[in-house]
Short mmCIF file of N, CA and C in Angstrom, two decimals:
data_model
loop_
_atom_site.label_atom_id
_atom_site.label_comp_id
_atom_site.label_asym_id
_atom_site.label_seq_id
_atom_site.Cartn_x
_atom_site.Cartn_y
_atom_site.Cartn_z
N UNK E 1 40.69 11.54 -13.89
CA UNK E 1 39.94 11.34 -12.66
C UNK E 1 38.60 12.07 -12.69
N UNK E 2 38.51 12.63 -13.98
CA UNK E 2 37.48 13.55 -13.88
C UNK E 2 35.44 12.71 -13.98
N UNK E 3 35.99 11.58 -14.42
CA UNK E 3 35.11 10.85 -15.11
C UNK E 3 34.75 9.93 -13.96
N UNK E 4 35.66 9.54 -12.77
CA UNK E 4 35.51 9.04 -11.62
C UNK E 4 34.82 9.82 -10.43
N UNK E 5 34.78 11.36 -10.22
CA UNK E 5 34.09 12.58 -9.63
C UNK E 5 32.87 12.50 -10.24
N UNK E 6 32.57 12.45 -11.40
CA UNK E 6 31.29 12.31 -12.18
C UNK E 6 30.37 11.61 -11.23
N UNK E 7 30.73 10.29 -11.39
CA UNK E 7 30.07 9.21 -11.30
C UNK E 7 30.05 8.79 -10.09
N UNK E 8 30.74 8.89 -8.98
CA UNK E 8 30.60 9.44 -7.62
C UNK E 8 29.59 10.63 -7.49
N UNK E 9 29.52 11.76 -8.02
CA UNK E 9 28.32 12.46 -7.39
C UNK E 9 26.98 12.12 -7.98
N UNK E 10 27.18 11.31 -9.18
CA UNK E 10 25.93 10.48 -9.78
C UNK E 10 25.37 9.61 -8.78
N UNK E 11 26.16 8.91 -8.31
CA UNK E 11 25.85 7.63 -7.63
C UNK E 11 26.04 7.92 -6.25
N UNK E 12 24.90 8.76 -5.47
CA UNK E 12 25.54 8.41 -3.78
C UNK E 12 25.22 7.85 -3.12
N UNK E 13 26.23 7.38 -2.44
CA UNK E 13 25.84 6.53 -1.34
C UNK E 13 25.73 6.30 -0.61
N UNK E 14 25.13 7.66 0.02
CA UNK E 14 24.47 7.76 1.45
C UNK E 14 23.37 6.89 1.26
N UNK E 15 22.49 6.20 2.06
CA UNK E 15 21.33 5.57 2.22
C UNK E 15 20.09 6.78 1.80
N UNK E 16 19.78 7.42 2.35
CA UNK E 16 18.54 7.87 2.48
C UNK E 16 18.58 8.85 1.06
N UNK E 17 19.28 9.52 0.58
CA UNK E 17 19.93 10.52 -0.56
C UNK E 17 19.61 9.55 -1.86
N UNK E 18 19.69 8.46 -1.49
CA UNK E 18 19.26 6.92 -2.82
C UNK E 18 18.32 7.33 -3.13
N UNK E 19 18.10 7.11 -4.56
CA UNK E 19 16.83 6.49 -5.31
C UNK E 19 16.46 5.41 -5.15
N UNK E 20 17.51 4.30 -5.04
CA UNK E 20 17.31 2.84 -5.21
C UNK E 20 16.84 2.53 -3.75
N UNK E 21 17.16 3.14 -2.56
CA UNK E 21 16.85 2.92 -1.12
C UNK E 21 15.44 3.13 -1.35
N UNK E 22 15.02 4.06 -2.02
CA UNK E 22 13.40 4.42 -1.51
C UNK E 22 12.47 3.38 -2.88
N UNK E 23 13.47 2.80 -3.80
CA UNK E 23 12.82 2.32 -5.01
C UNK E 23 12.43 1.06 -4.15
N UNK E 24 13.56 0.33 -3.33
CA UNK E 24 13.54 -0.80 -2.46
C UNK E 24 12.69 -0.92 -1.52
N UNK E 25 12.43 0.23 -0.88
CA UNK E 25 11.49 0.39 0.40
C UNK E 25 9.59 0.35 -0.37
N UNK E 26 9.75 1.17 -1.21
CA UNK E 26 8.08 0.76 -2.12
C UNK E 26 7.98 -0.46 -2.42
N UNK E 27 9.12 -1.13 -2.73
CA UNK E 27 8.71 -2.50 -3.50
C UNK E 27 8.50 -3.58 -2.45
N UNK E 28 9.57 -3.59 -1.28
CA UNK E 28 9.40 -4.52 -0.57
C UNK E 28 7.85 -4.43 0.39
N UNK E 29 7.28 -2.78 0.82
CA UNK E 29 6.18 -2.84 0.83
C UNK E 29 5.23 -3.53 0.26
N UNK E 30 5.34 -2.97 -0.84
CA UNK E 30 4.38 -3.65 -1.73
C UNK E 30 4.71 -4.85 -1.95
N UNK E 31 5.31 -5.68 -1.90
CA UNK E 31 5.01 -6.95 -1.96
C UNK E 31 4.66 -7.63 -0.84
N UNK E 32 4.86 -7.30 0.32
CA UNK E 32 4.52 -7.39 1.44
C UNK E 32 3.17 -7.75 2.18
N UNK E 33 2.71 -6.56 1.12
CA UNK E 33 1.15 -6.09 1.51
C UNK E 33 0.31 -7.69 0.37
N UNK E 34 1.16 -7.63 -0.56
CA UNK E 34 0.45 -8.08 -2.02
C UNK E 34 0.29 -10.12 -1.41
N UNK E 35 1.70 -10.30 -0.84
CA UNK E 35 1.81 -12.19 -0.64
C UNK E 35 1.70 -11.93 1.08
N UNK E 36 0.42 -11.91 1.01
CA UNK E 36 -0.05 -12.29 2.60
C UNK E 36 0.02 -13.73 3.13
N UNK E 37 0.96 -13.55 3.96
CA UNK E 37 1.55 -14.85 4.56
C UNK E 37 1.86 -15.96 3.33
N UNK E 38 2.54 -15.28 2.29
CA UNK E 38 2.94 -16.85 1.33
C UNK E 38 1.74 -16.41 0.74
N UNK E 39 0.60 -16.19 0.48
CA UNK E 39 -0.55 -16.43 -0.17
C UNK E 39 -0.70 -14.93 -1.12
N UNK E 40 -0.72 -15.24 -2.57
CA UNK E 40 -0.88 -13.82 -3.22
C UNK E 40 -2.50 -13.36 -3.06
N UNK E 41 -2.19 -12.09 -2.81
CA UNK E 41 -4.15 -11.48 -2.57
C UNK E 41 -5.09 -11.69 -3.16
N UNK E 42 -4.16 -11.48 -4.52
CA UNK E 42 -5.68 -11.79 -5.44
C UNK E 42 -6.47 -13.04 -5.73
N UNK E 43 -5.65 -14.39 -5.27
CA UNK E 43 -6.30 -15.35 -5.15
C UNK E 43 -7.14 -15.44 -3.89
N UNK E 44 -6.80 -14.42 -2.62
CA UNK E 44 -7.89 -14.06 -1.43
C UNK E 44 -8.94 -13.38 -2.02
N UNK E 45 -8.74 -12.93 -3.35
CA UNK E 45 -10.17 -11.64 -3.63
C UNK E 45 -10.93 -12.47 -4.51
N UNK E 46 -10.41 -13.41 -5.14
CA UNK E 46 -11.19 -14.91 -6.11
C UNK E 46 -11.78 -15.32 -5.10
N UNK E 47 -11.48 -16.08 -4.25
CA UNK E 47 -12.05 -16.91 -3.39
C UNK E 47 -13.55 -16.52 -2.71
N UNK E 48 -12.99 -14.88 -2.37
CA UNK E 48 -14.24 -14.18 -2.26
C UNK E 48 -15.38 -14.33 -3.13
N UNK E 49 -14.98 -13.63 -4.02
CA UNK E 49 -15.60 -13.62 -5.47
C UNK E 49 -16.82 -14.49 -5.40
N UNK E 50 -15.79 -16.02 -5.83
CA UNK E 50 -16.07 -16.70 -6.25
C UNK E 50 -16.86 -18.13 -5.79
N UNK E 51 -16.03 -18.01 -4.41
CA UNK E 51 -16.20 -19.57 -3.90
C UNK E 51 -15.67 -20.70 -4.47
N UNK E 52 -16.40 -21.77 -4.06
CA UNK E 52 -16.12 -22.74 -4.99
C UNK E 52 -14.81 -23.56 -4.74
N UNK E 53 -14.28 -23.35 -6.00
CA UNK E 53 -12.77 -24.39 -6.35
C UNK E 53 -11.85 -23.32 -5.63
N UNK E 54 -12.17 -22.04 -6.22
CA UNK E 54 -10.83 -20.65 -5.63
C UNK E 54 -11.51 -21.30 -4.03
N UNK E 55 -12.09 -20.74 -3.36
CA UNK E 55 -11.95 -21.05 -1.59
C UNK E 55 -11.22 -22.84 -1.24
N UNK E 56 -11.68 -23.71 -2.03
CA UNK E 56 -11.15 -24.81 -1.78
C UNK E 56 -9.30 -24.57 -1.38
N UNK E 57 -9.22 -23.73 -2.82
CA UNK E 57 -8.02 -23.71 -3.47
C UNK E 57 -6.89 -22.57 -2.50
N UNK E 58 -7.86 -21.70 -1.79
CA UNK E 58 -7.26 -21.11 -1.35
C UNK E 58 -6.87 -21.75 0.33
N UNK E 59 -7.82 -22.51 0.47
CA UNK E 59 -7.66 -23.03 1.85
C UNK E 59 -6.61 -24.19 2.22
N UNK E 60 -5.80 -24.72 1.08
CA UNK E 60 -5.26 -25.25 0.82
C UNK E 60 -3.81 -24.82 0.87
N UNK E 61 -3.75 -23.43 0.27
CA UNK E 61 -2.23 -22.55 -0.11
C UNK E 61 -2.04 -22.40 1.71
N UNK E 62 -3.34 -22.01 2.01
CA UNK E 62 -3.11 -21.32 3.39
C UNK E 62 -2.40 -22.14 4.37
N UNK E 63 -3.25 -23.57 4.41
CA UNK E 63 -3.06 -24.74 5.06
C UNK E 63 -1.25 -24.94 5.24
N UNK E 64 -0.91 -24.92 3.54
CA UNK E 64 0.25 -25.11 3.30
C UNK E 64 1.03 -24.46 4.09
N UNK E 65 1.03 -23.34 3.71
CA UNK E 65 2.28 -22.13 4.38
C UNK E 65 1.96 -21.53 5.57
N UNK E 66 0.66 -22.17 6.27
CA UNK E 66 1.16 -21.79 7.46
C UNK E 66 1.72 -23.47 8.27
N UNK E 67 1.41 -24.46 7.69
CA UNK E 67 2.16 -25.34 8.08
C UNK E 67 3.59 -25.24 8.08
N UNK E 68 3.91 -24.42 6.61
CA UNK E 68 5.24 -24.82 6.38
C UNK E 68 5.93 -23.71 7.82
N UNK E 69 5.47 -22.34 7.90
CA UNK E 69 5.65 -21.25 9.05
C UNK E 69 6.28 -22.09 10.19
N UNK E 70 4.69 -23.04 10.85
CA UNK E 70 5.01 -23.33 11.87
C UNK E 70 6.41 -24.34 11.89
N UNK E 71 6.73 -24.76 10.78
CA UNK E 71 7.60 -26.31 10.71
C UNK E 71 8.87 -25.19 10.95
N UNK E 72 9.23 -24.43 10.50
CA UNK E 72 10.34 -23.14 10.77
C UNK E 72 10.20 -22.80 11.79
N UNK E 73 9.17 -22.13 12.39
CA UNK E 73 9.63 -21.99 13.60
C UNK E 73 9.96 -22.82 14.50
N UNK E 74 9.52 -24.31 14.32
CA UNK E 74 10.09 -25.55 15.38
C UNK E 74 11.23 -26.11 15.20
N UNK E 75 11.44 -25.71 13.84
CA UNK E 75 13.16 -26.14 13.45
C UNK E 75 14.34 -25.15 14.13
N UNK E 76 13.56 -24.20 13.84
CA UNK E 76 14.88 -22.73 13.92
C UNK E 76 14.29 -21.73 14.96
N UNK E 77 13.44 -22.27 15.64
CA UNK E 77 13.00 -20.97 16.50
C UNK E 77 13.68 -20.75 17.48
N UNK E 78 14.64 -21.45 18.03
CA UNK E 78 15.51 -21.12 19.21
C UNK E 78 17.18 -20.27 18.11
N UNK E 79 17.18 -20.99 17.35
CA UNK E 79 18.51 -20.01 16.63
C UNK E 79 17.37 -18.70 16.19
N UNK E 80 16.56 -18.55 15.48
CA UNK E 80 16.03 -17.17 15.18
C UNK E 80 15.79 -16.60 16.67
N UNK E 81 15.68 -16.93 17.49
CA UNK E 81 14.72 -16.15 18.60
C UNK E 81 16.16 -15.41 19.34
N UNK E 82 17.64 -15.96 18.71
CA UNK E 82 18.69 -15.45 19.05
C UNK E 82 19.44 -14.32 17.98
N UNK E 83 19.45 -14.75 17.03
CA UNK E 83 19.90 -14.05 15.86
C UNK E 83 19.58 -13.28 15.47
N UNK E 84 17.76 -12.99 14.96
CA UNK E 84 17.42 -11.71 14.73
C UNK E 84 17.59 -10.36 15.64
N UNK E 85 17.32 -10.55 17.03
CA UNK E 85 17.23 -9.92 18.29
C UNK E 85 18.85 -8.78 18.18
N UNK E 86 19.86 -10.02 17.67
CA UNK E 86 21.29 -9.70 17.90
C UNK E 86 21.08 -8.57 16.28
N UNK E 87 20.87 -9.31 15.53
CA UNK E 87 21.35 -8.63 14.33
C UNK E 87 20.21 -7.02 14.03
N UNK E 88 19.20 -7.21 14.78
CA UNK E 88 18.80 -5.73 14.72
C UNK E 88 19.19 -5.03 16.14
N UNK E 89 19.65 -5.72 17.27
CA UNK E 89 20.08 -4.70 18.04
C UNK E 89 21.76 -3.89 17.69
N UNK E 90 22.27 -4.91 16.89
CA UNK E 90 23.69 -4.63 16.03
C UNK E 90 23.30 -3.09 15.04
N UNK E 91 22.28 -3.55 14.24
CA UNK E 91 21.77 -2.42 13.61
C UNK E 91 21.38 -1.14 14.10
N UNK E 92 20.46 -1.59 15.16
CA UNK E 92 20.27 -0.31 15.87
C UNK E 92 21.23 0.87 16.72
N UNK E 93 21.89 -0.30 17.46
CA UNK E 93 23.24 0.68 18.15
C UNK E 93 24.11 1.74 16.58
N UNK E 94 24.45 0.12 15.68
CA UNK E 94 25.49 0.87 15.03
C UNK E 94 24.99 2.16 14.39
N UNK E 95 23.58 2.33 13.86
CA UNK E 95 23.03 3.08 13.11
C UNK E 95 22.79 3.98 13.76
N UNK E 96 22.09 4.58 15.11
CA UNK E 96 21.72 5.22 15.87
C UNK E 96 22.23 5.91 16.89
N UNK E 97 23.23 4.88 17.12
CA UNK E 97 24.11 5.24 18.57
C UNK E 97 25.74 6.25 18.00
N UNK E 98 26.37 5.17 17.21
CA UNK E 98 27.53 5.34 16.07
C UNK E 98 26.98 6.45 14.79
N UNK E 99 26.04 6.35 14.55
CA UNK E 99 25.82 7.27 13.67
C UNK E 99 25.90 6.51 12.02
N UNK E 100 26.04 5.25 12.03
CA UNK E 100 26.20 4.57 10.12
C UNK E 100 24.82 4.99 9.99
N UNK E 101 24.80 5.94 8.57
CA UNK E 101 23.43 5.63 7.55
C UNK E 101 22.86 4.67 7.06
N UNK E 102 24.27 3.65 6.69
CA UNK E 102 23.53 2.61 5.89
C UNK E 102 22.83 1.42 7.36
N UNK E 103 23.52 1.49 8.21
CA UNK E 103 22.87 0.94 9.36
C UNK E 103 21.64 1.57 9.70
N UNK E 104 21.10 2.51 9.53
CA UNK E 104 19.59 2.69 10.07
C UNK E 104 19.12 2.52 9.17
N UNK E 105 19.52 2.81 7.76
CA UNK E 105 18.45 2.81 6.28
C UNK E 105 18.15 0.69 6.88
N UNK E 106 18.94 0.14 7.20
CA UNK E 106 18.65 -1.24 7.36
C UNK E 106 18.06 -1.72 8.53
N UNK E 107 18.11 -0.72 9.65
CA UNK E 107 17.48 -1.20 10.41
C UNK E 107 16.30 -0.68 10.62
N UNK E 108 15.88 0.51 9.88
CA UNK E 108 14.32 1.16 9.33
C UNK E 108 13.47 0.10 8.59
N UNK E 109 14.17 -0.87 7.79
CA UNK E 109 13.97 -1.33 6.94
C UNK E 109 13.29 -2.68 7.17
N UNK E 110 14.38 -3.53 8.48
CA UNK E 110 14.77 -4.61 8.60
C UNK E 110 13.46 -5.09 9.87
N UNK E 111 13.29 -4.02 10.81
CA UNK E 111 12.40 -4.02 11.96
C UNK E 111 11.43 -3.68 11.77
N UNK E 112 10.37 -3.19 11.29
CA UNK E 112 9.17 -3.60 10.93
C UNK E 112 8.85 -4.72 10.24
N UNK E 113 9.51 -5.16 9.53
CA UNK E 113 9.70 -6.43 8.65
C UNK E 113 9.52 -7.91 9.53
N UNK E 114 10.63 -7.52 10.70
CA UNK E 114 10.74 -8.81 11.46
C UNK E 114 9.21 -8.17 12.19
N UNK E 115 8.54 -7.50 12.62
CA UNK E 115 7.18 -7.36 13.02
C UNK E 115 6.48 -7.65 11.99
N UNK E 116 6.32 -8.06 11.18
CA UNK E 116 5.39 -8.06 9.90
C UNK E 116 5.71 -10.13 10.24
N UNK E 117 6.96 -10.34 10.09
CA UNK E 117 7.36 -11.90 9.88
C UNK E 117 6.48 -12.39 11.51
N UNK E 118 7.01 -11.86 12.72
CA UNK E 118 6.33 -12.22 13.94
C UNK E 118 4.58 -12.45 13.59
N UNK E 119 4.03 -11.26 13.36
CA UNK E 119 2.69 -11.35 13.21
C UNK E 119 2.11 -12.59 11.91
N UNK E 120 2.77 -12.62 11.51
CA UNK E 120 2.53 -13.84 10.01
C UNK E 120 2.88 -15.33 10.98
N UNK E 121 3.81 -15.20 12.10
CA UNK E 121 3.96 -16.61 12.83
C UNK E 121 2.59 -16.69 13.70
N UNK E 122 2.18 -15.54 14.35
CA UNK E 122 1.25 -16.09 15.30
C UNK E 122 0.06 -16.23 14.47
N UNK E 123 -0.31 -15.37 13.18
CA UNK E 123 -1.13 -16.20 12.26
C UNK E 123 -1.33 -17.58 12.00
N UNK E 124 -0.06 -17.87 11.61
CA UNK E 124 0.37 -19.36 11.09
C UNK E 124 -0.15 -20.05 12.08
N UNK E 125 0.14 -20.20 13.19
CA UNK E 125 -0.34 -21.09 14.69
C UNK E 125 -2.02 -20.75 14.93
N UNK E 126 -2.73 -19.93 14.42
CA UNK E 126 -4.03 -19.63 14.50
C UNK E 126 -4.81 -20.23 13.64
N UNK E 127 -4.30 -20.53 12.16
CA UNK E 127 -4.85 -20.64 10.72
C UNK E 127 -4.72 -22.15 10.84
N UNK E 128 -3.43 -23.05 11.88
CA UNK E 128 -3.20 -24.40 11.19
C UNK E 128 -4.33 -25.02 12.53
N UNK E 129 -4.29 -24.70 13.74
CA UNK E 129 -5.37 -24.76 14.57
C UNK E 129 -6.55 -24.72 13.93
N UNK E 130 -6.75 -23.43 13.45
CA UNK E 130 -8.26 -23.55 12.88
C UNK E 130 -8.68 -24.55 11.93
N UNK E 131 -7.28 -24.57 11.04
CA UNK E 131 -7.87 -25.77 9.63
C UNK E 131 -7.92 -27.29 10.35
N UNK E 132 -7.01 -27.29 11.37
CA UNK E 132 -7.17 -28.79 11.28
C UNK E 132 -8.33 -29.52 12.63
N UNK E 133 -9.39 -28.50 12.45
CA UNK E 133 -10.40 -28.38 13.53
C UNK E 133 -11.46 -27.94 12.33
N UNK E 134 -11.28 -27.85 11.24
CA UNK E 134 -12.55 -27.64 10.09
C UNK E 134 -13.01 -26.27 10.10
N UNK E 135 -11.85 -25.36 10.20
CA UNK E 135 -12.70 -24.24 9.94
C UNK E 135 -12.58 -24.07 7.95
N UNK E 136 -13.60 -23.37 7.86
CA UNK E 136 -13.56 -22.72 6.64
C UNK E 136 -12.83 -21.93 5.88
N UNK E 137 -13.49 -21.83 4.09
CA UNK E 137 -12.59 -20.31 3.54
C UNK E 137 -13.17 -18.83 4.45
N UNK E 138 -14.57 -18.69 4.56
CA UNK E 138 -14.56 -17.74 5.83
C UNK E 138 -13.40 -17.35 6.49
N UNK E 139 -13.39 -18.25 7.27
CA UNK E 139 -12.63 -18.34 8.64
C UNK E 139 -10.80 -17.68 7.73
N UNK E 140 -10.42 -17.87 6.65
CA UNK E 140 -9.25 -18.02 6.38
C UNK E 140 -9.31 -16.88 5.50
N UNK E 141 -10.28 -16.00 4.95
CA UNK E 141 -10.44 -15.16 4.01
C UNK E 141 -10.61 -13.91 5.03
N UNK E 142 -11.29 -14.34 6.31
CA UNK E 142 -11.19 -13.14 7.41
C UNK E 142 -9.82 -13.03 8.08
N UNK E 143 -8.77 -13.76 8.18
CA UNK E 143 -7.71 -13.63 8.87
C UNK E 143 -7.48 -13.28 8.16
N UNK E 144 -6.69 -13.78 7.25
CA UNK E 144 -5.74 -13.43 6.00
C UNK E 144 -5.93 -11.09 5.76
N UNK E 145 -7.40 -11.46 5.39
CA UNK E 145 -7.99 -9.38 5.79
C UNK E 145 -7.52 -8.97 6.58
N UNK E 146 -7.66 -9.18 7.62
CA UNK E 146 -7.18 -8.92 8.72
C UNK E 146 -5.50 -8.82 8.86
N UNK E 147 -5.12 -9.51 8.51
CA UNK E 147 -3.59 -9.66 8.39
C UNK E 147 -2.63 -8.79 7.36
N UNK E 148 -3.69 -8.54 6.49
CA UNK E 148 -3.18 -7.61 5.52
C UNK E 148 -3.54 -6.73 5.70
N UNK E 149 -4.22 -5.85 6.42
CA UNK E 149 -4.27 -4.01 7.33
C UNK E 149 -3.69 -4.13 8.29
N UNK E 150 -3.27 -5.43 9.11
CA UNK E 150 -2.00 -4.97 9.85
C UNK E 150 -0.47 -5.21 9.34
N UNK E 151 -0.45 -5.86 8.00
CA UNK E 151 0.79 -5.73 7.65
C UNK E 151 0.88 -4.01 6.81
N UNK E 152 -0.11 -3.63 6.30
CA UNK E 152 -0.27 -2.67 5.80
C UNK E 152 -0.39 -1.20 6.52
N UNK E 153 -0.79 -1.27 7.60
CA UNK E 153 -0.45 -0.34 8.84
C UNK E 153 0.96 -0.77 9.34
N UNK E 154 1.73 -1.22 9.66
CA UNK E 154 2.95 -1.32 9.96
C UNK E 154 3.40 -0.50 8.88
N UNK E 155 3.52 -0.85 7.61
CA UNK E 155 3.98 -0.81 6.21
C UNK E 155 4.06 1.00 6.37
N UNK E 156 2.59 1.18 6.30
CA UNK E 156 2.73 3.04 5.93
C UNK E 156 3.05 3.83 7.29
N UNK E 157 3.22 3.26 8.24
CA UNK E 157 3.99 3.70 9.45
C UNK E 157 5.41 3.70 9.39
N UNK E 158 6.57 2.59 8.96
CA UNK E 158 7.32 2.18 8.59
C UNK E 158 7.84 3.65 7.66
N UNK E 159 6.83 3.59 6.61
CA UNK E 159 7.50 4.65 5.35
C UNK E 159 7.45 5.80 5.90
N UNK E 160 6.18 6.09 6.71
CA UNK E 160 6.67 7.80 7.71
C UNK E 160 7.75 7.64 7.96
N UNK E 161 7.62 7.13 9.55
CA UNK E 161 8.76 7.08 9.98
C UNK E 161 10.37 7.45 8.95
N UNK E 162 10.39 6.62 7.91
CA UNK E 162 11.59 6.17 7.31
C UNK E 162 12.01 7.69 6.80
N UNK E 163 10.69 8.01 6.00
CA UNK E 163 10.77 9.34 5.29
C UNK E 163 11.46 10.39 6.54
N UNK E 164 10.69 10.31 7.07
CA UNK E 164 10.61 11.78 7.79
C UNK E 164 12.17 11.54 8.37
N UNK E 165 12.56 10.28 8.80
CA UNK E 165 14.63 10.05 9.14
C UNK E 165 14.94 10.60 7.91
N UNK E 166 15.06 10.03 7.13
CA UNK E 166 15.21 10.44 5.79
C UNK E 166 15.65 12.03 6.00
N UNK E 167 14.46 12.00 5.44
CA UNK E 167 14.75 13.92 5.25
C UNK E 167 15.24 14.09 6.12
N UNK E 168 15.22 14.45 7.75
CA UNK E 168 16.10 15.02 8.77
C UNK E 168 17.94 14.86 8.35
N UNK E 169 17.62 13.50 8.16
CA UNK E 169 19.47 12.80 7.80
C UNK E 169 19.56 13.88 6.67
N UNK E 170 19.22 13.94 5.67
CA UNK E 170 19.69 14.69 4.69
C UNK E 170 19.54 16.17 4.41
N UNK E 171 18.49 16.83 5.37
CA UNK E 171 18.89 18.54 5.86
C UNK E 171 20.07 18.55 6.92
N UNK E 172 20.28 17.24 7.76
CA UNK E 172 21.89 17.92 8.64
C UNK E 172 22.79 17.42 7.50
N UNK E 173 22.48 16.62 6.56
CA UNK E 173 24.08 16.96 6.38
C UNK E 173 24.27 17.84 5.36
N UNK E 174 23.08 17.99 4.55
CA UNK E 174 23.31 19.39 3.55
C UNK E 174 23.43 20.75 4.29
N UNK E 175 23.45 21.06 5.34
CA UNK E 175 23.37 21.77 6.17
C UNK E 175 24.88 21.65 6.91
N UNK E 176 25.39 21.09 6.97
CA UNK E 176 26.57 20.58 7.22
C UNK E 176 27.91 20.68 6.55
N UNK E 177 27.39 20.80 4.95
CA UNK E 177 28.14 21.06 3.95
C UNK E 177 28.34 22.16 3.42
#
């Protein structure tokens, strides 16, 4: 059994005490920040650049996915506008109220996220308005900016926040022990 104690104090699995929790929380940031609304950045920083075929090209991706946004939210927006609500207030009680770690590491996680997804919908309804009224790559290279310092302010607010639970969770319970 000795080899089973090992690998249990190797591997814990408290949430916040993880490596892999905080490996998860950088990455999903960062990708976050990186595919603004469906659209990867650096084809927003070509377009800049460049003009041309990239702005054509980009006005196009945009067109796309915020069409596709809005087509989701008209399909599923009455089941999402029920489900998410439930499944992070589930999170929040259980994690907060009850005391589960792995319930707040998910609902730290999970709720800025669904604020990041909200703000990418009322984009979507702004961007498919604008395109199909002739606005420009301008017009779609300034939102999109825009959209990515507020997904990116959520983002490093998010990781305070998370951190600073974090550490508290893990001085009471080393403190505890």
């Amino acid at each position: 059994m000795e080899i089973f104690d090992v690998i249990t104090r190797l591997i814990d699995l408290r949430s916040f005490s993880n490596l892999w929790y905080w490996i998860a929380l950088a990455a999903i940031w960062s990708s976050a920040s990186h595919w603004v609304m469906g659209v990867p950045w650096d084809m927003v920083g070509r377009a800049r650049r460049k003009g041309g075929d990239a702005a054509a090209d980009l006005v196009q991706i945009a067109g796309v996915n915020a069409r596709r946004l809005n087509r989701i939210r008209g399909d599923a927006g009455v089941s999402m506008a029920v489900s998410i609500p439930f499944l992070l207030s589930f999170l929040i009680i259980t994690g907060f109220v009850y005391g589960s770690e792995t319930a707040q590491a998910f609902a730290l996680l999970l709720v800025p996220l669904m604020l990041v997804f909200g703000l990418s919908l009322r984009l979507a309804i702004r961007l498919e308005d604008a395109l199909t009224s002739g606005a420009g790559a301008e017009f779609v290279i300034a939102a999109l900016s825009r959209h990515r310092i507020s997904i990116q302010t959520v983002g490093v607010i998010s990781i305070i926040v998370t951190s600073l639970w974090g550490m508290f969770q893990n001085l009471r319970i080393s403190l505890m022990v």
